[in-house]
Amino acid sequence: MEETSMEPWSRTQMAARAAKDIPDGWYCNLGIGMPTLIADHIPEGREVVLHSENGILGMGPAPEKGREDAWLINAGKAPVTLHPGGSYFHHADSFAMIRGGHIDLCVLGAFEVAENGDIANWATSENDTAPAVGGAMDLAAGAKRVWVMMEHTTKDGRPKLVERCGYPLTAMRAVSRVYTNLAVLDVTEAGFAVRDLAPGVTLDHLRTVTAAPLQDARETAGA
């Protein structure tokens, strides 16, 4: 299939794909930025309890336009809703949940993910505008699982899946799965394993935009 027929997933499609993979009953934190879109795509009838580190448990999707509550926001300061039974609590209690290992899954954005699961999602310097480190270090270290949701390459085409991260690390060997606009990949002992490809994307093309070896696990990976 020609590369011109590729149909990379949109951010909404990426969020829906990741939401579909979150099992019933998990407690899940959604990182600032693209991962927060997952809250809008939890399959109907599935109980996934969303946590926000600013002190919310039972967070719902984004509110309808005009129904925002300025006092009900997630850690990225975006308006959210609250499911029945949801609660607010102190920031310290929220981080106690994270550091105590009570969060089943955290989905983070990233600048880079290495083939061994290292994640880099922050940087500071006088010459860039990348954000400083926030709660991601606690989440990457404290959550039982870490998934990443990000574009496959930078705006100028540089791979974000690499053999070794060039940015300062947020956490070592933390990531187990990556969702990009081109593919879904697991991080395994043998490196990146491709579980799914966006429509029209070939494994050969994916290799040209990835700076690490890829294994094809589309036939062998389980749910």
Coordinates of N, CA, C and O in Angstrom, one line a residue, residues 12-197:
T12 N -8.3 12.5 18.7 CA -9.6 11.9 19.2 C -9.6 10.4 19.0 O -9.9 9.6 19.9
Q13 N -9.1 9.9 17.9 CA -9.1 8.5 17.6 C -8.1 7.8 18.5 O -8.3 6.7 19.0
M14 N -6.9 8.4 18.7 CA -5.9 7.9 19.6 C -6.5 7.7 21.0 O -6.3 6.7 21.7
A15 N -7.2 8.8 21.5 CA -7.8 8.7 22.8 C -8.8 7.6 22.9 O -8.9 6.9 23.9
A16 N -9.7 7.4 21.9 CA -10.7 6.4 21.9 C -10.0 5.0 21.9 O -10.5 4.1 22.6
R17 N -8.9 4.9 21.1 CA -8.2 3.6 21.1 C -7.6 3.2 22.4 O -7.7 2.1 22.9
A18 N -7.1 4.2 23.1 CA -6.5 3.9 24.4 C -7.6 3.7 25.5 O -7.5 2.7 26.3
A19 N -8.7 4.4 25.4 CA -9.8 4.2 26.3 C -10.4 2.8 26.2 O -10.7 2.2 27.2
K20 N -10.5 2.3 25.0 CA -11.0 1.0 24.8 C -10.2 -0.1 25.5 O -10.7 -1.1 25.8
D21 N -8.9 0.2 25.6 CA -8.0 -0.8 26.2 C -7.9 -0.8 27.7 O -7.3 -1.6 28.3
I22 N -8.5 0.2 28.4 CA -8.5 0.3 29.8 C -9.6 -0.7 30.4 O -10.7 -0.5 30.2
P23 N -9.2 -1.7 31.2 CA -10.1 -2.6 31.7 C -11.1 -2.0 32.7 O -10.8 -1.0 33.4
D24 N -12.2 -2.7 32.8 CA -13.2 -2.3 33.8 C -12.7 -2.4 35.2 O -11.9 -3.3 35.6
G25 N -13.0 -1.3 36.0 CA -12.6 -1.3 37.4 C -11.2 -0.7 37.7 O -10.9 -0.6 38.9
W26 N -10.5 -0.3 36.7 CA -9.2 0.3 37.0 C -9.3 1.8 37.4 O -10.2 2.5 37.0
Y27 N -8.4 2.2 38.3 CA -8.3 3.6 38.7 C -7.1 4.2 37.8 O -6.0 3.6 37.8
C28 N -7.5 5.3 37.1 CA -6.6 5.7 36.1 C -6.3 7.2 36.2 O -7.3 8.0 36.4
N29 N -5.1 7.7 36.1 CA -4.7 9.1 36.1 C -4.4 9.4 34.6 O -3.7 8.7 34.0
L30 N -4.9 10.6 34.1 CA -4.7 11.0 32.8 C -3.8 12.2 32.8 O -4.1 13.3 33.4
G31 N -2.6 12.2 32.2 CA -1.6 13.2 32.2 C -2.1 14.5 31.5 O -3.1 14.4 30.7
I32 N -1.5 15.6 31.8 CA -1.9 16.9 31.2 C -1.7 16.8 29.7 O -0.7 16.2 29.2
G33 N -2.6 17.4 29.0 CA -2.5 17.5 27.5 C -3.3 16.4 26.8 O -4.4 16.1 27.2
M34 N -2.7 15.8 25.8 CA -3.5 14.8 25.0 C -4.1 13.7 25.8 O -5.3 13.3 25.5
P35 N -3.5 13.1 26.8 CA -4.1 12.0 27.5 C -5.5 12.4 28.1 O -6.3 11.5 28.3
T36 N -5.7 13.7 28.5 CA -6.9 14.0 29.1 C -8.1 13.8 28.2 O -9.3 13.6 28.6
L37 N -7.9 13.7 26.9 CA -9.0 13.4 25.9 C -9.6 12.0 26.2 O -10.7 11.7 25.7
I38 N -8.8 11.1 26.8 CA -9.3 9.8 27.1 C -10.6 9.8 27.9 O -11.5 9.0 27.7
A39 N -10.7 10.8 28.8 CA -11.9 10.9 29.6 C -13.2 11.0 28.9 O -14.3 10.6 29.3
D40 N -13.1 11.5 27.6 CA -14.3 11.7 26.8 C -14.7 10.4 26.0 O -15.7 10.4 25.3
H41 N -13.9 9.4 26.2 CA -14.1 8.2 25.3 C -14.1 6.9 26.1 O -14.0 5.8 25.5
I42 N -14.3 6.9 27.4 CA -14.5 5.7 28.2 C -15.8 5.0 27.7 O -16.8 5.6 27.6
P43 N -15.7 3.7 27.2 CA -16.8 3.0 26.7 C -18.0 3.0 27.7 O -17.8 2.8 28.9
E44 N -19.2 3.2 27.1 CA -20.4 3.2 28.0 C -20.5 1.9 28.7 O -20.3 0.8 28.1
G45 N -20.9 2.0 30.0 CA -21.1 0.8 30.8 C -19.8 0.3 31.4 O -19.9 -0.6 32.2
R46 N -18.6 0.9 31.1 CA -17.4 0.4 31.7 C -17.0 1.4 32.9 O -17.0 2.6 32.7
E47 N -16.8 0.8 34.0 CA -16.4 1.7 35.2 C -14.9 1.8 35.3 O -14.2 0.9 35.7
V48 N -14.4 3.0 34.8 CA -13.0 3.4 35.0 C -13.0 4.6 35.8 O -13.6 5.6 35.4
V49 N -12.4 4.6 37.0 CA -12.4 5.7 37.9 C -11.2 6.6 37.6 O -10.1 6.2 37.8
L50 N -11.5 7.8 37.2 CA -10.4 8.7 36.8 C -10.0 9.6 37.9 O -10.8 10.2 38.6
H51 N -8.7 9.7 38.1 CA -8.1 10.4 39.2 C -7.3 11.6 38.6 O -6.7 11.5 37.5
S52 N -7.4 12.7 39.2 CA -6.6 13.9 38.8 C -5.7 14.3 40.0 O -6.3 14.5 41.1
E53 N -4.4 14.6 39.8 CA -3.6 14.8 41.0 C -3.8 16.1 41.7 O -3.3 16.3 42.8
N54 N -4.6 17.0 41.1 CA -5.0 18.2 41.9 C -6.1 17.9 42.9 O -6.4 18.8 43.7
G55 N -6.6 16.6 43.0 CA -7.5 16.3 44.1 C -8.9 15.9 43.6 O -9.9 16.3 44.2
I56 N -9.0 15.1 42.6 CA -10.3 14.6 42.2 C -10.3 13.1 42.0 O -9.3 12.6 41.4
L57 N -11.3 12.4 42.4 CA -11.5 11.0 42.1 C -12.9 10.8 41.6 O -13.9 11.3 42.2
G58 N -13.1 10.1 40.4 CA -14.4 10.0 39.8 C -14.6 11.1 38.8 O -15.8 11.5 38.6
M59 N -13.6 11.6 38.2 CA -13.7 12.6 37.2 C -14.4 12.1 35.9 O -14.2 11.0 35.5
G60 N -15.3 13.0 35.4 CA -16.0 12.6 34.2 C -15.4 13.3 32.9 O -14.3 13.9 33.0
P61 N -16.1 13.3 31.8 CA -15.6 13.9 30.6 C -15.7 15.4 30.7 O -16.2 16.0 31.6
A62 N -15.2 16.1 29.6 CA -15.3 17.5 29.6 C -16.8 18.0 29.5 O -17.6 17.3 29.0
P63 N -17.1 19.1 30.1 CA -18.5 19.6 30.1 C -18.9 20.1 28.8 O -18.1 20.4 28.0
E64 N -20.2 20.1 28.6 CA -20.7 20.8 27.4 C -20.4 22.3 27.4 O -20.3 22.9 28.5
K65 N -20.2 22.8 26.2 CA -19.9 24.2 26.1 C -21.0 25.1 26.8 O -22.2 24.9 26.6
G66 N -20.6 26.0 27.7 CA -21.5 26.8 28.4 C -21.9 26.3 29.8 O -22.5 27.0 30.5
R67 N -21.5 25.0 30.1 CA -21.8 24.4 31.4 C -20.6 24.2 32.2 O -20.5 23.4 33.1
E68 N -19.5 24.9 31.9 CA -18.2 24.7 32.6 C -18.4 25.3 34.0 O -19.0 26.3 34.2
D69 N -17.7 24.7 35.0 CA -17.6 25.2 36.3 C -16.2 25.6 36.6 O -15.3 24.7 36.6
A70 N -15.9 26.8 36.8 CA -14.5 27.3 37.0 C -13.8 26.7 38.2 O -12.6 26.7 38.2
W71 N -14.6 26.1 39.1 CA -14.0 25.5 40.3 C -13.8 24.0 40.1 O -13.2 23.4 41.0
L72 N -14.2 23.5 39.0 CA -14.1 22.0 38.7 C -13.1 21.8 37.5 O -13.6 21.8 36.4
I73 N -11.9 21.7 37.8 CA -10.9 21.6 36.7 C -9.9 20.5 37.0 O -9.7 20.1 38.2
N74 N -9.3 20.0 36.0 CA -8.3 18.9 36.2 C -6.9 19.5 36.4 O -6.8 20.8 36.5
A75 N -5.9 18.7 36.5 CA -4.5 19.2 36.8 C -4.0 20.1 35.7 O -3.1 20.9 36.0
G76 N -4.5 20.0 34.5 CA -4.1 20.9 33.4 C -5.0 22.1 33.4 O -4.9 22.9 32.4
K77 N -5.8 22.4 34.4 CA -6.7 23.6 34.5 C -7.8 23.6 33.4 O -8.3 24.6 33.1
A78 N -8.1 22.4 32.8 CA -9.2 22.3 31.9 C -10.5 21.9 32.6 O -10.4 21.1 33.5
P79 N -11.6 22.5 32.3 CA -12.9 22.2 32.9 C -13.2 20.7 32.7 O -13.0 20.1 31.7
V80 N -13.7 20.1 33.8 CA -14.1 18.7 33.8 C -15.5 18.5 34.5 O -16.0 19.5 35.0
T81 N -16.0 17.3 34.5 CA -17.2 17.0 35.2 C -16.9 16.0 36.3 O -15.8 15.5 36.3
L82 N -17.9 15.7 37.1 CA -17.7 14.7 38.2 C -18.8 13.7 38.1 O -20.0 14.1 38.0
H83 N -18.5 12.4 38.1 CA -19.5 11.4 38.1 C -20.2 11.3 39.5 O -19.5 11.7 40.5
P84 N -21.4 10.8 39.5 CA -22.0 10.5 40.9 C -21.1 9.7 41.7 O -20.5 8.7 41.3
G85 N -20.9 10.1 43.0 CA -20.0 9.4 43.9 C -18.6 9.9 43.8 O -17.7 9.5 44.6
G86 N -18.3 10.8 42.9 CA -16.9 11.3 42.8 C -16.6 12.2 44.0 O -17.6 12.6 44.7
S87 N -15.4 12.6 44.2 CA -15.0 13.4 45.4 C -13.8 14.3 45.1 O -13.1 14.1 44.2
Y88 N -13.7 15.3 46.0 CA -12.6 16.2 46.0 C -11.8 16.0 47.3 O -12.4 15.6 48.3
F89 N -10.5 16.2 47.2 CA -9.7 16.1 48.5 C -8.4 16.9 48.3 O -8.1 17.4 47.3
H90 N -7.7 16.9 49.4 CA -6.5 17.7 49.5 C -5.4 17.1 48.5 O -5.3 15.9 48.3
H91 N -4.6 18.1 48.0 CA -3.5 17.7 47.1 C -2.6 16.6 47.7 O -2.2 15.7 47.1
A92 N -2.3 16.8 49.0 CA -1.5 15.8 49.7 C -2.1 14.4 49.7 O -1.4 13.4 49.5
D93 N -3.4 14.3 49.9 CA -4.1 13.0 49.8 C -4.0 12.4 48.4 O -3.9 11.2 48.3
S94 N -4.1 13.3 47.4 CA -4.0 12.8 46.1 C -2.7 12.2 45.8 O -2.6 11.1 45.2
F95 N -1.6 12.8 46.2 CA -0.3 12.3 46.0 C 0.0 11.1 46.9 O 0.8 10.2 46.5
A96 N -0.7 11.0 48.0 CA -0.6 9.8 48.8 C -1.2 8.6 48.1 O -0.7 7.4 48.2
M97 N -2.3 8.8 47.3 CA -2.8 7.7 46.5 C -1.8 7.3 45.4 O -1.7 6.1 45.2
I98 N -1.2 8.3 44.8 CA -0.2 7.9 43.8 C 1.0 7.2 44.4 O 1.4 6.1 43.9
R99 N 1.6 7.8 45.4 CA 2.8 7.2 46.0 C 2.6 5.9 46.7 O 3.5 5.1 46.9
G100 N 1.3 5.7 47.1 CA 1.0 4.5 47.8 C 0.7 3.3 46.9 O 0.3 2.2 47.4
G101 N 0.8 3.6 45.6 CA 0.5 2.5 44.6 C -0.9 2.1 44.4 O -1.2 1.0 44.0
H102 N -1.8 3.1 44.6 CA -3.2 2.8 44.5 C -3.8 3.1 43.1 O -5.0 3.0 42.9
I103 N -3.0 3.7 42.2 CA -3.4 4.0 40.8 C -3.0 2.9 39.9 O -1.8 2.6 39.8
D104 N -4.0 2.3 39.2 CA -3.7 1.1 38.3 C -3.0 1.5 37.1 O -2.1 0.8 36.6
L105 N -3.2 2.7 36.6 CA -2.7 3.1 35.3 C -2.5 4.6 35.3 O -3.4 5.4 35.7
C106 N -1.4 5.1 34.7 CA -1.3 6.5 34.4 C -1.0 6.6 32.9 O -0.1 5.9 32.4
V107 N -1.6 7.5 32.2 CA -1.3 7.7 30.8 C -0.7 9.1 30.7 O -1.3 10.1 31.1
L108 N 0.5 9.2 30.2 CA 1.3 10.4 30.1 C 1.6 10.8 28.7 O 1.7 9.9 27.8
G109 N 1.8 12.1 28.5 CA 2.4 12.5 27.2 C 3.9 12.4 27.4 O 4.5 12.2 28.5
A110 N 4.7 12.5 26.3 CA 6.1 12.4 26.4 C 6.8 13.1 25.2 O 6.3 13.2 24.1
F111 N 8.1 13.5 25.5 CA 8.9 14.0 24.4 C 9.6 12.8 23.7 O 9.8 12.7 22.5
E112 N 10.0 11.8 24.5 CA 10.7 10.6 24.0 C 10.3 9.4 24.9 O 10.1 9.5 26.1
V113 N 10.3 8.2 24.3 CA 10.2 7.0 25.0 C 11.3 6.1 24.4 O 11.4 5.9 23.2
A114 N 12.1 5.4 25.3 CA 13.2 4.6 24.9 C 12.7 3.1 24.8 O 11.7 2.8 25.5
E115 N 13.4 2.3 24.1 CA 13.0 0.9 23.9 C 13.0 0.1 25.2 O 12.4 -1.0 25.2
N116 N 13.7 0.6 26.2 CA 13.7 -0.1 27.5 C 12.6 0.4 28.4 O 12.5 0.0 29.6
G117 N 11.8 1.4 27.9 CA 10.7 1.9 28.8 C 11.0 3.2 29.5 O 10.2 3.7 30.2
D118 N 12.2 3.7 29.3 CA 12.5 5.0 29.9 C 11.6 6.1 29.3 O 11.3 6.0 28.1
I119 N 11.2 7.0 30.1 CA 10.4 8.1 29.6 C 11.0 9.5 29.9 O 11.5 9.7 31.0
A120 N 10.9 10.4 28.9 CA 11.3 11.8 29.1 C 10.2 12.6 28.7 O 9.8 12.6 27.6
N121 N 9.6 13.4 29.7 CA 8.5 14.2 29.3 C 8.6 15.6 29.9 O 7.6 16.3 30.1
W122 N 9.8 16.0 30.3 CA 10.0 17.4 30.8 C 11.4 17.8 30.4 O 12.3 17.0 30.1
A123 N 11.6 19.1 30.4 CA 13.0 19.7 30.2 C 12.9 21.2 30.6 O 11.9 21.8 30.5
T124 N 14.0 21.7 31.0 CA 14.2 23.1 31.3 C 15.5 23.6 30.7 O 16.5 22.9 30.8
S125 N 15.5 24.7 30.1 CA 16.7 25.4 29.7 C 16.3 26.8 29.3 O 15.1 27.1 29.2
E126 N 17.3 27.6 29.1 CA 17.0 29.0 28.8 C 16.5 29.2 27.4 O 15.9 30.2 27.0
N127 N 16.7 28.1 26.6 CA 16.4 28.3 25.1 C 15.2 27.5 24.7 O 14.9 27.5 23.5
D128 N 14.5 26.8 25.6 CA 13.3 26.2 25.1 C 12.1 26.5 26.0 O 12.2 27.2 27.1
T129 N 10.9 26.2 25.6 CA 9.7 26.5 26.3 C 9.1 25.3 26.9 O 7.9 25.3 27.3
A130 N 9.8 24.2 26.9 CA 9.3 22.9 27.5 C 9.0 23.1 29.0 O 9.8 23.8 29.7
P131 N 8.0 22.5 29.5 CA 7.6 22.7 30.9 C 8.6 22.0 31.9 O 9.3 21.1 31.5
A132 N 8.6 22.5 33.1 CA 9.5 21.9 34.1 C 8.7 20.7 34.6 O 7.6 20.4 34.3
V133 N 9.4 19.9 35.4 CA 8.9 18.6 35.9 C 7.7 19.0 36.9 O 7.8 19.9 37.7
G134 N 6.7 18.2 36.8 CA 5.5 18.3 37.7 C 5.3 17.1 38.5 O 6.2 16.4 39.0
G135 N 4.0 16.6 38.4 CA 3.7 15.4 39.1 C 4.0 14.1 38.4 O 3.8 13.0 38.9
A136 N 4.5 14.2 37.1 CA 4.8 13.1 36.3 C 5.7 12.1 36.9 O 5.6 10.9 36.8
M137 N 6.8 12.6 37.7 CA 7.7 11.7 38.3 C 7.0 10.8 39.3 O 7.3 9.6 39.4
D138 N 6.2 11.4 40.1 CA 5.4 10.6 41.1 C 4.5 9.6 40.4 O 4.5 8.4 40.9
L139 N 3.9 10.0 39.4 CA 3.0 9.1 38.7 C 3.7 8.0 38.0 O 3.3 6.8 38.1
A140 N 4.8 8.3 37.3 CA 5.6 7.3 36.6 C 6.2 6.3 37.6 O 6.3 5.1 37.3
A141 N 6.5 6.7 38.8 CA 7.1 5.8 39.8 C 6.0 5.1 40.6 O 6.3 4.0 41.1
G142 N 4.9 5.8 40.8 CA 3.9 5.2 41.8 C 2.8 4.4 41.1 O 2.2 3.5 41.8
A143 N 2.4 4.7 39.9 CA 1.3 4.0 39.3 C 1.8 2.6 38.9 O 2.9 2.3 38.7
K144 N 0.8 1.7 38.9 CA 1.2 0.3 38.7 C 1.6 0.1 37.2 O 2.4 -0.9 36.9
R145 N 1.0 0.9 36.3 CA 1.4 0.8 34.9 C 1.5 2.2 34.3 O 0.7 3.1 34.7
V146 N 2.3 2.4 33.3 CA 2.4 3.7 32.6 C 2.3 3.5 31.1 O 3.1 2.7 30.6
W147 N 1.3 4.1 30.5 CA 1.2 4.1 29.1 C 1.5 5.6 28.6 O 1.3 6.5 29.4
V148 N 1.9 5.7 27.4 CA 2.2 7.0 26.8 C 1.3 7.2 25.6 O 1.1 6.3 24.8
M149 N 0.9 8.5 25.4 CA 0.1 8.9 24.3 C 0.7 10.1 23.7 O 0.8 11.1 24.4
M150 N 1.2 10.0 22.4 CA 1.9 11.1 21.9 C 2.0 11.0 20.3 O 1.7 9.9 19.8
E151 N 2.3 12.0 19.6 CA 2.6 11.9 18.2 C 3.8 11.1 18.0 O 4.7 11.0 18.8
H152 N 3.9 10.4 16.8 CA 5.0 9.5 16.6 C 6.3 10.2 16.4 O 7.4 9.7 16.7
T153 N 6.3 11.4 15.8 CA 7.5 12.2 15.6 C 7.2 13.6 16.0 O 6.1 14.1 16.3
T154 N 8.3 14.4 16.1 CA 8.2 15.8 16.4 C 7.7 16.6 15.2 O 7.5 16.0 14.1
K155 N 7.4 17.9 15.4 CA 6.8 18.7 14.3 C 7.8 18.7 13.1 O 7.4 18.9 12.0
D156 N 9.1 18.6 13.4 CA 10.1 18.6 12.3 C 10.5 17.2 11.9 O 11.5 17.0 11.2
G157 N 9.7 16.2 12.3 CA 9.9 14.9 11.8 C 10.9 14.0 12.5 O 11.2 12.8 12.1
R158 N 11.4 14.4 13.7 CA 12.4 13.6 14.4 C 11.6 12.5 15.2 O 10.6 12.8 15.8
P159 N 12.1 11.3 15.2 CA 11.5 10.2 15.9 C 11.4 10.5 17.4 O 12.4 11.0 18.0
K160 N 10.3 10.1 18.0 CA 10.1 10.2 19.5 C 10.3 8.9 20.2 O 10.3 8.8 21.4
L161 N 10.3 7.8 19.4 CA 10.6 6.4 19.9 C 12.0 6.2 19.6 O 12.4 6.1 18.4
V162 N 12.9 6.0 20.6 CA 14.3 6.0 20.4 C 15.0 4.8 21.2 O 14.3 4.2 22.0
E163 N 16.2 4.6 20.9 CA 17.0 3.6 21.6 C 17.3 4.1 23.0 O 17.2 3.4 24.0
R164 N 17.7 5.4 23.1 CA 18.0 6.0 24.4 C 17.5 7.4 24.3 O 17.8 8.1 23.4
C165 N 16.9 7.9 25.4 CA 16.4 9.2 25.5 C 17.5 10.3 25.5 O 18.5 10.1 26.2
G166 N 17.2 11.4 24.8 CA 18.2 12.5 24.8 C 17.8 13.5 25.8 O 18.7 14.2 26.3
Y167 N 16.5 13.6 26.2 CA 16.0 14.5 27.2 C 16.3 13.9 28.6 O 16.4 12.7 28.7
P168 N 16.3 14.8 29.6 CA 16.4 14.2 31.0 C 15.2 13.3 31.3 O 14.1 13.6 30.9
L169 N 15.5 12.2 32.0 CA 14.5 11.2 32.2 C 13.5 11.7 33.3 O 13.8 12.3 34.3
T170 N 12.2 11.3 33.1 CA 11.2 11.4 34.1 C 11.2 10.1 35.0 O 11.1 10.2 36.2
A171 N 11.4 9.0 34.3 CA 11.5 7.7 35.1 C 12.2 6.7 34.2 O 12.1 6.8 33.0
M172 N 12.8 5.7 34.8 CA 13.5 4.6 34.1 C 12.6 3.4 34.0 O 12.0 3.0 35.0
R173 N 12.6 2.8 32.8 CA 11.9 1.5 32.6 C 10.4 1.5 33.2 O 10.0 0.5 33.7
A174 N 9.7 2.6 32.9 CA 8.4 2.7 33.5 C 7.3 2.4 32.5 O 6.2 2.0 32.9
V175 N 7.5 2.7 31.2 CA 6.5 2.6 30.2 C 6.3 1.2 29.7 O 7.2 0.5 29.4
S176 N 5.0 0.8 29.6 CA 4.7 -0.6 29.1 C 4.0 -0.5 27.8 O 4.0 -1.5 27.1
R177 N 3.4 0.6 27.4 CA 2.7 0.7 26.1 C 2.7 2.1 25.6 O 2.6 3.1 26.4
V178 N 2.7 2.3 24.3 CA 2.7 3.6 23.7 C 1.7 3.7 22.6 O 1.6 2.8 21.7
Y179 N 0.9 4.7 22.6 CA -0.1 5.0 21.6 C 0.4 6.2 20.8 O 0.6 7.3 21.4
T180 N 0.6 6.1 19.5 CA 0.9 7.2 18.7 C -0.1 7.4 17.6 O -1.0 6.6 17.5
N181 N 0.1 8.4 16.7 CA -0.9 8.6 15.6 C -0.7 7.6 14.5 O -1.5 7.5 13.6
L182 N 0.4 6.8 14.6 CA 0.7 5.8 13.6 C 0.6 4.3 14.1 O 0.4 3.4 13.3
A183 N 0.7 4.1 15.4 CA 0.7 2.7 15.8 C 0.5 2.6 17.3 O 0.5 3.6 18.1
V184 N 0.2 1.4 17.8 CA 0.2 1.0 19.2 C 1.3 0.0 19.4 O 1.4 -1.0 18.6
L185 N 2.2 0.3 20.4 CA 3.3 -0.5 20.6 C 3.5 -0.9 22.1 O 3.2 -0.1 22.9
D186 N 3.9 -2.1 22.4 CA 4.2 -2.5 23.7 C 5.8 -2.4 23.9 O 6.5 -2.5 22.9
V187 N 6.2 -2.1 25.1 CA 7.6 -2.1 25.5 C 7.9 -3.5 26.1 O 7.3 -3.8 27.1
T188 N 8.7 -4.2 25.5 CA 9.0 -5.6 25.9 C 10.5 -5.7 26.2 O 11.3 -4.8 26.0
E189 N 10.9 -6.9 26.7 CA 12.3 -7.1 27.0 C 13.1 -7.1 25.7 O 14.3 -6.8 25.7
A190 N 12.5 -7.3 24.6 CA 13.1 -7.3 23.3 C 13.0 -5.9 22.6 O 13.4 -5.8 21.4
G191 N 12.4 -4.9 23.3 CA 12.3 -3.6 22.7 C 10.8 -3.4 22.3 O 9.9 -3.9 22.9
F192 N 10.6 -2.5 21.3 CA 9.3 -2.1 20.9 C 8.6 -3.2 20.1 O 9.2 -3.7 19.1
A193 N 7.4 -3.6 20.5 CA 6.6 -4.6 19.7 C 5.4 -3.9 19.2 O 4.6 -3.4 20.0
V194 N 5.2 -4.0 17.9 CA 4.0 -3.3 17.3 C 2.8 -4.2 17.4 O 2.7 -5.3 17.0
R195 N 1.8 -3.6 18.1 CA 0.5 -4.4 18.3 C -0.5 -4.0 17.3 O -1.4 -4.8 16.9
D196 N -0.5 -2.7 16.8 CA -1.5 -2.3 15.8 C -1.0 -1.1 15.0 O -0.1 -0.4 15.5
L197 N -1.4 -1.0 13.8 CA -1.0 0.1 12.9 C -2.2 0.9 12.5 O -3.3 0.4 12.2

